[in-house]
Amino acid sequence: MFENGKYIINDKKFKIFISKEEISQIVNNLAAKITNDYQNKEIIFVLTLKGSLFFAADLIRQIPLDCSIEVISAKSYGSEMETSGNVKIVNLLPEIENKHVLIIEDIVDSGLTIQTLFDKISISKPASLSAVTLLSKPSMRKVEVDVQYVGKDIPPEFVIGYGLDFDEKGRQLPDIYVLDSE
Ligand code: IMP
């Protein structure tokens, strides 16, 4: 629900942080880099639901290369704003041996989710395994992870919109909002 330009979820107020125009620019830049790096390769995009839904849809449609799309669910947050550190991964991937796998994440925070994904997927021996994330909070890392494509580094604040949720709400917002500390 909107009230005086702020979006309210469970009594918490969120204010605009990254406009849809800026998001679009970030996605264009990432798509151009990935297209350049994966020339003549076929990519298996692995979407991490639900947060990367809109980001992945916008990104993949701007990469004019052969690809297939798989989805997995990775869950580490409940209704809280801090990562639980306990990453659950649901869904199995098809045969990926000798294929180029690119994980699409919405946001990398502690790094535990992406590290768990790297560990699990690399067991199946892909030809390459990389990740793209729309947002990253580098100061929140609990583990060092090498995310090859980062759209934008942000401070350690909680954000919603463009697929990102708080307690399953706010994903539908076209812009990204940040928790308002006022
Ligand atoms: P990590 O495992 O701590 O790196 O967290 C990654 C996951 O936590 C992301 O895929 C999101 O689903 C969720 N997450 C981290 N930060 C935020 C945030 O600011 N807003 C909403 N979800 C977040």
PDB file of C-alpha atoms and ligand atoms in Angstrom:
ATOM      1  CA  MET A   1       0.000   0.000   0.000  1.00  0.00           C
ATOM      2  CA  PHE A   2       1.282   3.487  -0.901  1.00  0.00           C
ATOM      3  CA  GLU A   3       1.000   6.391   1.566  1.00  0.00           C
ATOM      4  CA  ASN A   4       2.568   9.809   0.831  1.00  0.00           C
ATOM      5  CA  GLY A   5       4.915   8.305  -1.752  1.00  0.00           C
ATOM      6  CA  LYS A   6       6.149   5.600   0.659  1.00  0.00           C
ATOM      7  CA  TYR A   7       5.340   1.913   0.255  1.00  0.00           C
ATOM      8  CA  ILE A   8       4.182   0.279   3.488  1.00  0.00           C
ATOM      9  CA  ILE A   9       4.445  -3.410   4.387  1.00  0.00           C
ATOM     10  CA  ASN A  10       3.598  -4.626   7.900  1.00  0.00           C
ATOM     11  CA  ASP A  11       4.056  -1.113   9.366  1.00  0.00           C
ATOM     12  CA  LYS A  12       7.497  -0.739   7.739  1.00  0.00           C
ATOM     13  CA  LYS A  13       7.973   2.197   5.377  1.00  0.00           C
ATOM     14  CA  PHE A  14      10.040   1.958   2.189  1.00  0.00           C
ATOM     15  CA  LYS A  15      11.191   4.878   0.053  1.00  0.00           C
ATOM     16  CA  ILE A  16      12.296   4.952  -3.564  1.00  0.00           C
ATOM     17  CA  PHE A  17      15.936   3.970  -4.039  1.00  0.00           C
ATOM     18  CA  ILE A  18      16.625   2.835  -7.628  1.00  0.00           C
ATOM     19  CA  SER A  19      14.272   4.040 -10.359  1.00  0.00           C
ATOM     20  CA  LYS A  20      13.002   1.766 -13.102  1.00  0.00           C
ATOM     21  CA  GLU A  21      14.981   3.859 -15.592  1.00  0.00           C
ATOM     22  CA  GLU A  22      18.211   3.168 -13.709  1.00  0.00           C
ATOM     23  CA  ILE A  23      17.324  -0.521 -13.405  1.00  0.00           C
ATOM     24  CA  SER A  24      16.825  -0.653 -17.148  1.00  0.00           C
ATOM     25  CA  GLN A  25      20.247   0.928 -17.720  1.00  0.00           C
ATOM     26  CA  ILE A  26      21.901  -1.559 -15.356  1.00  0.00           C
ATOM     27  CA  VAL A  27      20.210  -4.490 -17.114  1.00  0.00           C
ATOM     28  CA  ASN A  28      21.268  -3.189 -20.548  1.00  0.00           C
ATOM     29  CA  ASN A  29      24.905  -2.949 -19.442  1.00  0.00           C
ATOM     30  CA  LEU A  30      24.918  -6.451 -17.950  1.00  0.00           C
ATOM     31  CA  ALA A  31      23.273  -7.921 -21.068  1.00  0.00           C
ATOM     32  CA  ALA A  32      25.868  -6.287 -23.321  1.00  0.00           C
ATOM     33  CA  LYS A  33      28.782  -7.671 -21.251  1.00  0.00           C
ATOM     34  CA  ILE A  34      27.318 -11.188 -21.103  1.00  0.00           C
ATOM     35  CA  THR A  35      26.543 -11.186 -24.842  1.00  0.00           C
ATOM     36  CA  ASN A  36      30.125 -10.199 -25.549  1.00  0.00           C
ATOM     37  CA  ASP A  37      31.647 -12.795 -23.204  1.00  0.00           C
ATOM     38  CA  TYR A  38      29.521 -15.750 -24.347  1.00  0.00           C
ATOM     39  CA  GLN A  39      29.821 -15.319 -28.137  1.00  0.00           C
ATOM     40  CA  ASN A  40      29.383 -18.704 -29.910  1.00  0.00           C
ATOM     41  CA  LYS A  41      28.461 -20.418 -26.656  1.00  0.00           C
ATOM     42  CA  GLU A  42      25.138 -21.827 -25.576  1.00  0.00           C
ATOM     43  CA  ILE A  43      24.111 -20.684 -22.105  1.00  0.00           C
ATOM     44  CA  ILE A  44      22.001 -22.460 -19.517  1.00  0.00           C
ATOM     45  CA  PHE A  45      20.487 -19.673 -17.424  1.00  0.00           C
ATOM     46  CA  VAL A  46      19.640 -20.849 -13.916  1.00  0.00           C
ATOM     47  CA  LEU A  47      17.103 -18.526 -12.308  1.00  0.00           C
ATOM     48  CA  THR A  48      16.850 -18.372  -8.557  1.00  0.00           C
ATOM     49  CA  LEU A  49      13.192 -17.887  -7.743  1.00  0.00           C
ATOM     50  CA  LYS A  50      11.366 -15.937  -6.823  1.00  0.00           C
ATOM     51  CA  GLY A  51      13.483 -12.793  -6.488  1.00  0.00           C
ATOM     52  CA  SER A  52      15.230 -12.898  -9.874  1.00  0.00           C
ATOM     53  CA  LEU A  53      12.001 -13.362 -11.842  1.00  0.00           C
ATOM     54  CA  PHE A  54      11.673  -9.903 -13.405  1.00  0.00           C
ATOM     55  CA  PHE A  55      15.409  -9.259 -13.610  1.00  0.00           C
ATOM     56  CA  ALA A  56      15.973 -12.545 -15.434  1.00  0.00           C
ATOM     57  CA  ALA A  57      13.058 -11.929 -17.802  1.00  0.00           C
ATOM     58  CA  ASP A  58      14.414  -8.503 -18.768  1.00  0.00           C
ATOM     59  CA  LEU A  59      18.046  -9.634 -18.956  1.00  0.00           C
ATOM     60  CA  ILE A  60      17.633 -12.831 -20.968  1.00  0.00           C
ATOM     61  CA  ARG A  61      15.489 -11.103 -23.589  1.00  0.00           C
ATOM     62  CA  GLN A  62      18.408  -8.798 -24.330  1.00  0.00           C
ATOM     63  CA  ILE A  63      20.979 -11.533 -24.860  1.00  0.00           C
ATOM     64  CA  PRO A  64      20.693 -12.722 -28.476  1.00  0.00           C
ATOM     65  CA  LEU A  65      22.494 -16.052 -27.971  1.00  0.00           C
ATOM     66  CA  ASP A  66      21.307 -19.670 -27.922  1.00  0.00           C
ATOM     67  CA  CYS A  67      20.165 -20.564 -24.446  1.00  0.00           C
ATOM     68  CA  SER A  68      17.914 -22.640 -22.276  1.00  0.00           C
ATOM     69  CA  ILE A  69      16.312 -21.624 -19.006  1.00  0.00           C
ATOM     70  CA  GLU A  70      16.068 -23.570 -15.764  1.00  0.00           C
ATOM     71  CA  VAL A  71      14.672 -22.485 -12.415  1.00  0.00           C
ATOM     72  CA  ILE A  72      15.601 -23.362  -8.876  1.00  0.00           C
ATOM     73  CA  SER A  73      14.371 -22.070  -5.545  1.00  0.00           C
ATOM     74  CA  ALA A  74      16.891 -20.902  -2.994  1.00  0.00           C
ATOM     75  CA  LYS A  75      15.540 -19.683   0.305  1.00  0.00           C
ATOM     76  CA  SER A  76      17.445 -18.134   3.171  1.00  0.00           C
ATOM     77  CA  TYR A  77      15.172 -15.342   4.430  1.00  0.00           C
ATOM     78  CA  GLY A  78      11.816 -15.906   6.121  1.00  0.00           C
ATOM     79  CA  SER A  79       9.778 -12.953   7.247  1.00  0.00           C
ATOM     80  CA  GLU A  80      12.938 -11.439   8.721  1.00  0.00           C
ATOM     81  CA  MET A  81      15.336  -8.927   7.199  1.00  0.00           C
ATOM     82  CA  GLU A  82      18.462 -10.875   8.034  1.00  0.00           C
ATOM     83  CA  THR A  83      19.724 -13.919   6.257  1.00  0.00           C
ATOM     84  CA  SER A  84      19.152 -17.104   8.241  1.00  0.00           C
ATOM     85  CA  GLY A  85      22.432 -18.584   7.027  1.00  0.00           C
ATOM     86  CA  ASN A  86      20.540 -21.782   6.311  1.00  0.00           C
ATOM     87  CA  VAL A  87      20.186 -21.996   2.546  1.00  0.00           C
ATOM     88  CA  LYS A  88      17.663 -24.442   1.146  1.00  0.00           C
ATOM     89  CA  ILE A  89      17.775 -25.310  -2.528  1.00  0.00           C
ATOM     90  CA  VAL A  90      14.826 -26.948  -4.211  1.00  0.00           C
ATOM     91  CA  ASN A  91      14.550 -28.429  -7.762  1.00  0.00           C
ATOM     92  CA  LEU A  92      17.015 -30.451  -9.731  1.00  0.00           C
ATOM     93  CA  LEU A  93      18.821 -29.302 -12.831  1.00  0.00           C
ATOM     94  CA  PRO A  94      18.988 -31.311 -16.077  1.00  0.00           C
ATOM     95  CA  GLU A  95      22.276 -32.666 -17.452  1.00  0.00           C
ATOM     96  CA  ILE A  96      24.761 -29.770 -17.415  1.00  0.00           C
ATOM     97  CA  GLU A  97      28.065 -31.543 -17.920  1.00  0.00           C
ATOM     98  CA  ASN A  98      30.243 -29.540 -20.377  1.00  0.00           C
ATOM     99  CA  LYS A  99      27.634 -26.779 -20.665  1.00  0.00           C
ATOM    100  CA  HIS A 100      27.985 -23.089 -19.805  1.00  0.00           C
ATOM    101  CA  VAL A 101      25.887 -22.308 -16.753  1.00  0.00           C
ATOM    102  CA  LEU A 102      25.070 -18.754 -15.702  1.00  0.00           C
ATOM    103  CA  ILE A 103      23.189 -18.323 -12.425  1.00  0.00           C
ATOM    104  CA  ILE A 104      20.879 -15.294 -12.255  1.00  0.00           C
ATOM    105  CA  GLU A 105      20.509 -13.848  -8.741  1.00  0.00           C
ATOM    106  CA  ASP A 106      18.510 -10.848  -7.574  1.00  0.00           C
ATOM    107  CA  ILE A 107      20.864  -9.799  -4.781  1.00  0.00           C
ATOM    108  CA  VAL A 108      23.997 -11.149  -3.116  1.00  0.00           C
ATOM    109  CA  ASP A 109      24.099 -10.345   0.580  1.00  0.00           C
ATOM    110  CA  SER A 110      26.027 -12.729   2.903  1.00  0.00           C
ATOM    111  CA  GLY A 111      27.098 -14.705  -0.184  1.00  0.00           C
ATOM    112  CA  LEU A 112      25.870 -17.978   1.344  1.00  0.00           C
ATOM    113  CA  THR A 113      23.178 -18.631  -1.269  1.00  0.00           C
ATOM    114  CA  ILE A 114      25.447 -18.139  -4.256  1.00  0.00           C
ATOM    115  CA  GLN A 115      28.226 -20.145  -2.624  1.00  0.00           C
ATOM    116  CA  THR A 116      25.826 -23.019  -1.955  1.00  0.00           C
ATOM    117  CA  LEU A 117      24.687 -22.872  -5.587  1.00  0.00           C
ATOM    118  CA  PHE A 118      28.268 -22.816  -6.890  1.00  0.00           C
ATOM    119  CA  ASP A 119      29.157 -25.808  -4.688  1.00  0.00           C
ATOM    120  CA  LYS A 120      26.107 -27.868  -5.698  1.00  0.00           C
ATOM    121  CA  ILE A 121      26.166 -27.088  -9.415  1.00  0.00           C
ATOM    122  CA  SER A 122      29.915 -27.534  -9.859  1.00  0.00           C
ATOM    123  CA  ILE A 123      29.575 -31.183  -8.776  1.00  0.00           C
ATOM    124  CA  SER A 124      27.888 -31.812 -12.159  1.00  0.00           C
ATOM    125  CA  LYS A 125      30.983 -30.532 -14.007  1.00  0.00           C
ATOM    126  CA  PRO A 126      29.664 -27.709 -16.214  1.00  0.00           C
ATOM    127  CA  ALA A 127      32.062 -26.311 -18.855  1.00  0.00           C
ATOM    128  CA  SER A 128      31.824 -22.996 -17.005  1.00  0.00           C
ATOM    129  CA  LEU A 129      29.892 -21.710 -14.023  1.00  0.00           C
ATOM    130  CA  SER A 130      29.354 -17.994 -13.418  1.00  0.00           C
ATOM    131  CA  ALA A 131      26.804 -15.742 -11.785  1.00  0.00           C
ATOM    132  CA  VAL A 132      25.115 -12.449 -12.529  1.00  0.00           C
ATOM    133  CA  THR A 133      23.379 -10.448  -9.832  1.00  0.00           C
ATOM    134  CA  LEU A 134      21.393  -7.262 -10.139  1.00  0.00           C
ATOM    135  CA  LEU A 135      22.471  -5.986  -6.712  1.00  0.00           C
ATOM    136  CA  SER A 136      25.220  -6.758  -4.224  1.00  0.00           C
ATOM    137  CA  LYS A 137      25.852  -5.710  -0.620  1.00  0.00           C
ATOM    138  CA  PRO A 138      29.631  -6.264  -0.433  1.00  0.00           C
ATOM    139  CA  SER A 139      29.938  -5.176   3.198  1.00  0.00           C
ATOM    140  CA  MET A 140      27.546  -7.965   4.290  1.00  0.00           C
ATOM    141  CA  ARG A 141      29.604 -10.918   3.036  1.00  0.00           C
ATOM    142  CA  LYS A 142      30.061 -13.844   5.395  1.00  0.00           C
ATOM    143  CA  VAL A 143      31.873 -15.788   2.675  1.00  0.00           C
ATOM    144  CA  GLU A 144      34.024 -14.515  -0.195  1.00  0.00           C
ATOM    145  CA  VAL A 145      32.335 -15.319  -3.489  1.00  0.00           C
ATOM    146  CA  ASP A 146      33.369 -14.468  -7.021  1.00  0.00           C
ATOM    147  CA  VAL A 147      30.293 -13.049  -8.753  1.00  0.00           C
ATOM    148  CA  GLN A 148      31.416 -12.184 -12.283  1.00  0.00           C
ATOM    149  CA  TYR A 149      28.617  -9.774 -13.197  1.00  0.00           C
ATOM    150  CA  VAL A 150      27.310  -7.283 -10.623  1.00  0.00           C
ATOM    151  CA  GLY A 151      24.735  -4.688 -11.670  1.00  0.00           C
ATOM    152  CA  LYS A 152      25.142  -2.339  -8.712  1.00  0.00           C
ATOM    153  CA  ASP A 153      26.781  -2.387  -5.285  1.00  0.00           C
ATOM    154  CA  ILE A 154      24.514  -1.033  -2.558  1.00  0.00           C
ATOM    155  CA  PRO A 155      24.947  -0.275   1.170  1.00  0.00           C
ATOM    156  CA  PRO A 156      23.860  -2.885   3.740  1.00  0.00           C
ATOM    157  CA  GLU A 157      20.212  -1.888   3.699  1.00  0.00           C
ATOM    158  CA  PHE A 158      17.058  -3.861   3.055  1.00  0.00           C
ATOM    159  CA  VAL A 159      15.487  -3.346  -0.364  1.00  0.00           C
ATOM    160  CA  ILE A 160      12.274  -4.455  -2.043  1.00  0.00           C
ATOM    161  CA  GLY A 161      10.715  -4.218  -5.504  1.00  0.00           C
ATOM    162  CA  TYR A 162      11.506  -5.517  -9.004  1.00  0.00           C
ATOM    163  CA  GLY A 163      11.187  -9.076  -7.665  1.00  0.00           C
ATOM    164  CA  LEU A 164      12.634  -8.500  -4.193  1.00  0.00           C
ATOM    165  CA  ASP A 165      10.252  -8.982  -1.294  1.00  0.00           C
ATOM    166  CA  PHE A 166       9.715  -8.371   2.368  1.00  0.00           C
ATOM    167  CA  ASP A 167       7.578 -11.177   3.780  1.00  0.00           C
ATOM    168  CA  GLU A 168       6.500 -12.040   0.191  1.00  0.00           C
ATOM    169  CA  LYS A 169       5.262  -8.508  -0.441  1.00  0.00           C
ATOM    170  CA  GLY A 170       6.547  -5.728  -2.685  1.00  0.00           C
ATOM    171  CA  ARG A 171       7.866  -7.904  -5.511  1.00  0.00           C
ATOM    172  CA  GLN A 172       5.539  -6.293  -8.067  1.00  0.00           C
ATOM    173  CA  LEU A 173       6.953  -2.771  -7.678  1.00  0.00           C
ATOM    174  CA  PRO A 174       8.672  -1.608 -10.905  1.00  0.00           C
ATOM    175  CA  ASP A 175      11.246   0.474  -8.968  1.00  0.00           C
ATOM    176  CA  ILE A 176      13.439  -0.632  -6.047  1.00  0.00           C
ATOM    177  CA  TYR A 177      12.680   0.752  -2.572  1.00  0.00           C
ATOM    178  CA  VAL A 178      14.786   0.859   0.583  1.00  0.00           C
ATOM    179  CA  LEU A 179      13.687   0.649   4.201  1.00  0.00           C
ATOM    180  CA  ASP A 180      13.098   4.176   5.461  1.00  0.00           C
ATOM    181  CA  SER A 181      14.923   4.705   8.751  1.00  0.00           C
ATOM    182  CA  GLU A 182      13.057   7.952   9.598  1.00  0.00           C
TER     183      GLU A 182
HETATM  184  P1  IMP B   1      22.594 -14.310   0.847  1.00  0.00           P
HETATM  185  O1  IMP B   1      22.532 -15.803   0.858  1.00  0.00           O
HETATM  186  O2  IMP B   1      22.732 -13.747   2.240  1.00  0.00           O
HETATM  187  O3  IMP B   1      23.637 -13.760  -0.094  1.00  0.00           O
HETATM  188  O4  IMP B   1      21.200 -13.770   0.414  1.00  0.00           O
HETATM  189  C1  IMP B   1      20.701 -13.914  -0.831  1.00  0.00           C
HETATM  190  C2  IMP B   1      19.195 -13.901  -0.835  1.00  0.00           C
HETATM  191  O5  IMP B   1      18.652 -13.219   0.300  1.00  0.00           O
HETATM  192  C3  IMP B   1      18.715 -13.143  -2.038  1.00  0.00           C
HETATM  193  O6  IMP B   1      18.577 -13.994  -3.145  1.00  0.00           O
HETATM  194  C4  IMP B   1      17.399 -12.570  -1.561  1.00  0.00           C
HETATM  195  O7  IMP B   1      16.375 -13.495  -1.780  1.00  0.00           O
HETATM  196  C5  IMP B   1      17.584 -12.374  -0.088  1.00  0.00           C
HETATM  197  N1  IMP B   1      17.938 -10.966   0.228  1.00  0.00           N
HETATM  198  C6  IMP B   1      19.148 -10.471   0.588  1.00  0.00           C
HETATM  199  N2  IMP B   1      19.088  -9.147   0.794  1.00  0.00           N
HETATM  200  C7  IMP B   1      17.817  -8.786   0.541  1.00  0.00           C
HETATM  201  C8  IMP B   1      17.132  -7.521   0.573  1.00  0.00           C
HETATM  202  O8  IMP B   1      17.682  -6.439   0.852  1.00  0.00           O
HETATM  203  N3  IMP B   1      15.816  -7.558   0.233  1.00  0.00           N
HETATM  204  C9  IMP B   1      15.162  -8.705  -0.098  1.00  0.00           C
HETATM  205  N4  IMP B   1      15.760  -9.898  -0.133  1.00  0.00           N
HETATM  206  C10 IMP B   1      17.077  -9.943   0.185  1.00  0.00           C
END
